[in-house]
Tab-separated table of C-alpha atoms in Angstrom:
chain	number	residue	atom	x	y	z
A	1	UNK	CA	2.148	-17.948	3.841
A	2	UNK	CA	-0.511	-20.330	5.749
A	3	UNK	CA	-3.936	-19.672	6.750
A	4	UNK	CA	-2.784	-19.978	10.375
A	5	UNK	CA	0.057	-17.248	9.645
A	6	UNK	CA	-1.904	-15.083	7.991
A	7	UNK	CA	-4.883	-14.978	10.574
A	8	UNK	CA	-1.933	-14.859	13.314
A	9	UNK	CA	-0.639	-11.750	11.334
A	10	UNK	CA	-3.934	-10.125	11.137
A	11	UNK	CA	-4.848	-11.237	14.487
A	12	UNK	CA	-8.111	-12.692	13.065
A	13	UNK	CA	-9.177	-16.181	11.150
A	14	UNK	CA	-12.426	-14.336	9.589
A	15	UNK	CA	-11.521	-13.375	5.989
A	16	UNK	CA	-13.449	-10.366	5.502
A	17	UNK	CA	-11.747	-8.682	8.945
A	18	UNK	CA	-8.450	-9.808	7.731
A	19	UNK	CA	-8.522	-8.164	4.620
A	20	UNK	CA	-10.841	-4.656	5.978
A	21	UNK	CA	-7.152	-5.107	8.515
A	22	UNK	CA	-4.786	-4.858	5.985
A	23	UNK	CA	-6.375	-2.203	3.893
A	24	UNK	CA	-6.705	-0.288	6.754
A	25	UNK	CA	-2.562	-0.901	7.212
A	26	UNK	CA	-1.916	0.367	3.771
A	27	UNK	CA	-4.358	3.385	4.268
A	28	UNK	CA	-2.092	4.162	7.302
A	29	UNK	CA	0.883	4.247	6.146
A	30	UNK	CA	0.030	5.463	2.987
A	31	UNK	CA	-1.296	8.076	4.676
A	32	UNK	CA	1.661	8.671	6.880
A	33	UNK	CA	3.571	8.896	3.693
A	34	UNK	CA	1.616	11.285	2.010
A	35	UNK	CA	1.328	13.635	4.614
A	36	UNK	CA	5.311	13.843	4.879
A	37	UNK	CA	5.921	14.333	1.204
A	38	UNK	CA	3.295	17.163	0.908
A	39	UNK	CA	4.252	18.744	3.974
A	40	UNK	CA	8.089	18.721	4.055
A	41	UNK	CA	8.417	17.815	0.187
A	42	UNK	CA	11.795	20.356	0.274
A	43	UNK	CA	13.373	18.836	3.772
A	44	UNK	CA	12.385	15.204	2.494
A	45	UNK	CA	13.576	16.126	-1.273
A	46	UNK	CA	17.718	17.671	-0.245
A	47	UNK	CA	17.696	14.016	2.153
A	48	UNK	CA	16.320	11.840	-0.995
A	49	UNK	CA	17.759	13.433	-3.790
A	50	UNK	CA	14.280	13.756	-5.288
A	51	UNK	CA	13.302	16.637	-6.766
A	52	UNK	CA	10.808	18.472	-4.103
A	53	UNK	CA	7.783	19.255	-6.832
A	54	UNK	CA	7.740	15.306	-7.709
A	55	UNK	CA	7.589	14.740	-3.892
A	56	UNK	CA	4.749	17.313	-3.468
A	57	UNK	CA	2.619	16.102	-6.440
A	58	UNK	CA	3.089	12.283	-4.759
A	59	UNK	CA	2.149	13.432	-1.693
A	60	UNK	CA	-0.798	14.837	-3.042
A	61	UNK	CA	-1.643	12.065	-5.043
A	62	UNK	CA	-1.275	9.554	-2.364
A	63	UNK	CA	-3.551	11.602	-0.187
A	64	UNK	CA	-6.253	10.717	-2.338
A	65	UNK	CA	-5.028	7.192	-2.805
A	66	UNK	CA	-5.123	6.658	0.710
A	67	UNK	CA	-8.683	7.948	1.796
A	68	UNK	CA	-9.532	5.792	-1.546
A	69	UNK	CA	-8.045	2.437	0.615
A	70	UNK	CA	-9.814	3.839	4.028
A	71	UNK	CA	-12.947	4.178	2.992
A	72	UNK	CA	-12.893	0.518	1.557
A	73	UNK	CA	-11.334	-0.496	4.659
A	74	UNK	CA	-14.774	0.586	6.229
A	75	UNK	CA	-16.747	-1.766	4.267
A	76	UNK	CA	-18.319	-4.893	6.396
A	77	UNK	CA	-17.777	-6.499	3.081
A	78	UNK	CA	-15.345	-5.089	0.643
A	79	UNK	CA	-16.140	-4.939	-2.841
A	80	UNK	CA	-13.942	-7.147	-4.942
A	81	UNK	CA	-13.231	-4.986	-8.042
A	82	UNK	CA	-12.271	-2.201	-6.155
A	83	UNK	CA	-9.906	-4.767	-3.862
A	84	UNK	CA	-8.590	-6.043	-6.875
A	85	UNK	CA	-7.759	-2.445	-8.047
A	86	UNK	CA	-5.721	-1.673	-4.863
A	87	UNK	CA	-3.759	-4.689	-5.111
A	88	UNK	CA	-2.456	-3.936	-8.882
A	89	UNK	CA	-1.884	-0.140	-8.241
A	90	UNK	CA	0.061	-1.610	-5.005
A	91	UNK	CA	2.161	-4.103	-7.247
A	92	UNK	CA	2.342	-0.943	-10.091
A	93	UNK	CA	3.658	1.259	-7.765
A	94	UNK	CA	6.564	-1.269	-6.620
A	95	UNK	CA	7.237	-2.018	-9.961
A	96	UNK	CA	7.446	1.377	-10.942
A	97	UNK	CA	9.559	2.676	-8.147
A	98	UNK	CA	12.200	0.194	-9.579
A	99	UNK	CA	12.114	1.247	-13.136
A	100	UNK	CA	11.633	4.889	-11.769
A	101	UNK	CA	15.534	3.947	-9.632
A	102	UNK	CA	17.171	2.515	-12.805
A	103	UNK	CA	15.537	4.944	-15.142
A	104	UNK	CA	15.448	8.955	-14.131
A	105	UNK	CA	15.601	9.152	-10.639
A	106	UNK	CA	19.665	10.182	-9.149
A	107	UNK	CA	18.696	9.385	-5.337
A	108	UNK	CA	21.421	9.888	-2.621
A	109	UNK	CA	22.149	6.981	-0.397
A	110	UNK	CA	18.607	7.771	1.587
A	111	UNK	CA	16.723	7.466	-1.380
A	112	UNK	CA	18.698	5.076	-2.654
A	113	UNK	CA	17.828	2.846	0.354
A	114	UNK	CA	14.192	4.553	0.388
A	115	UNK	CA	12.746	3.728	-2.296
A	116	UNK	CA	13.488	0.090	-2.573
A	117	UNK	CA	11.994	-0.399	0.941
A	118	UNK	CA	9.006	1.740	0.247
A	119	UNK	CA	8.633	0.008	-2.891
A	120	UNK	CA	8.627	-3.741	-1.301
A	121	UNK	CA	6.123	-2.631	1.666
A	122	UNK	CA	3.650	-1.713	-1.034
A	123	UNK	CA	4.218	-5.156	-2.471
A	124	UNK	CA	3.939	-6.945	0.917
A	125	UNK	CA	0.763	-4.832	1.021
A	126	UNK	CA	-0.770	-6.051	-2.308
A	127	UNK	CA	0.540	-9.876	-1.093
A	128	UNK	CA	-1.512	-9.763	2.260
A	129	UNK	CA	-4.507	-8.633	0.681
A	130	UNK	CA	-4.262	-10.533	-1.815
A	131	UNK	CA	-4.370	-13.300	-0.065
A	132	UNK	CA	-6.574	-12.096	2.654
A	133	UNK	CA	-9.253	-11.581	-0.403
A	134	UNK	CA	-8.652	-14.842	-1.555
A	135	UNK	CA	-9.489	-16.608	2.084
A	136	UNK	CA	-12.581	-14.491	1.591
A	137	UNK	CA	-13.948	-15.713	-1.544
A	138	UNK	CA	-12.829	-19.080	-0.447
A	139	UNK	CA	-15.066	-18.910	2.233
A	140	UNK	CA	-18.020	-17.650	0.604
């Protein structure tokens, strides 16, 4: 992806807004995500064909994750490690969800088709700011 796509996508050219953008993206639907699981872990779990309890504990877990990704989305200036740290727990997570697909989870057709997409938006996540943190330190 360009420079010129990337600011179009975040609808900014300055680095530091583009990537305080997409960390605030991620923290959304993160977010969004977690609340579901937690709150209608049983409903989500019979449509899935993941066990409820998993779905409750990711919820949970991603509830935390997510006000982790907010609050650096609130920075003027991000802190790199920490950036750095959401990007590979973004690309973990997408890996993982694979291996989790071949390995133990028995999905229906939802979660079949869930999990793969969830799985590559957390990648495209970890991609933009990836990049977006690179234009940063490029610029400084």
């Amino acid at each position: 992806m360009s420079a010129a796509q990337l600011a179009a996508l975040a609808r900014t050219s300055e680095p530091q807004t583009m990537l305080r953008r997409f960390l605030a993206l991620d923290a959304l639907v993160t977010g969004a995500n977690a609340i579901a699981y937690a709150a209608v872990s049983g409903p989500l779990g019979r449509l899935l064909g993941i066990g409820s309890g998993m779905l409750l504990g990711l919820g949970l877990f991603l509830l935390a994750y997510a006000a982790g990704v907010a609050w650096l989305a609130t920075r003027r200036r991000p802190p790199v490690l920490p950036v750095r740290a959401v990007i590979e727990a973004n690309l973990a997570w997408a890996a993982l969800s694979f291996v989790a697909l071949a390995v133990w989870l028995s999905p229906s057709t939802a979660g079949a088709v869930w999990v793969p997409v969830q799985a590559l938006t957390v990648a495209g996540f970890a991609g933009l700011q990836y990049m977006a943190l690179r234009a940063a330190a490029d610029r400084d």
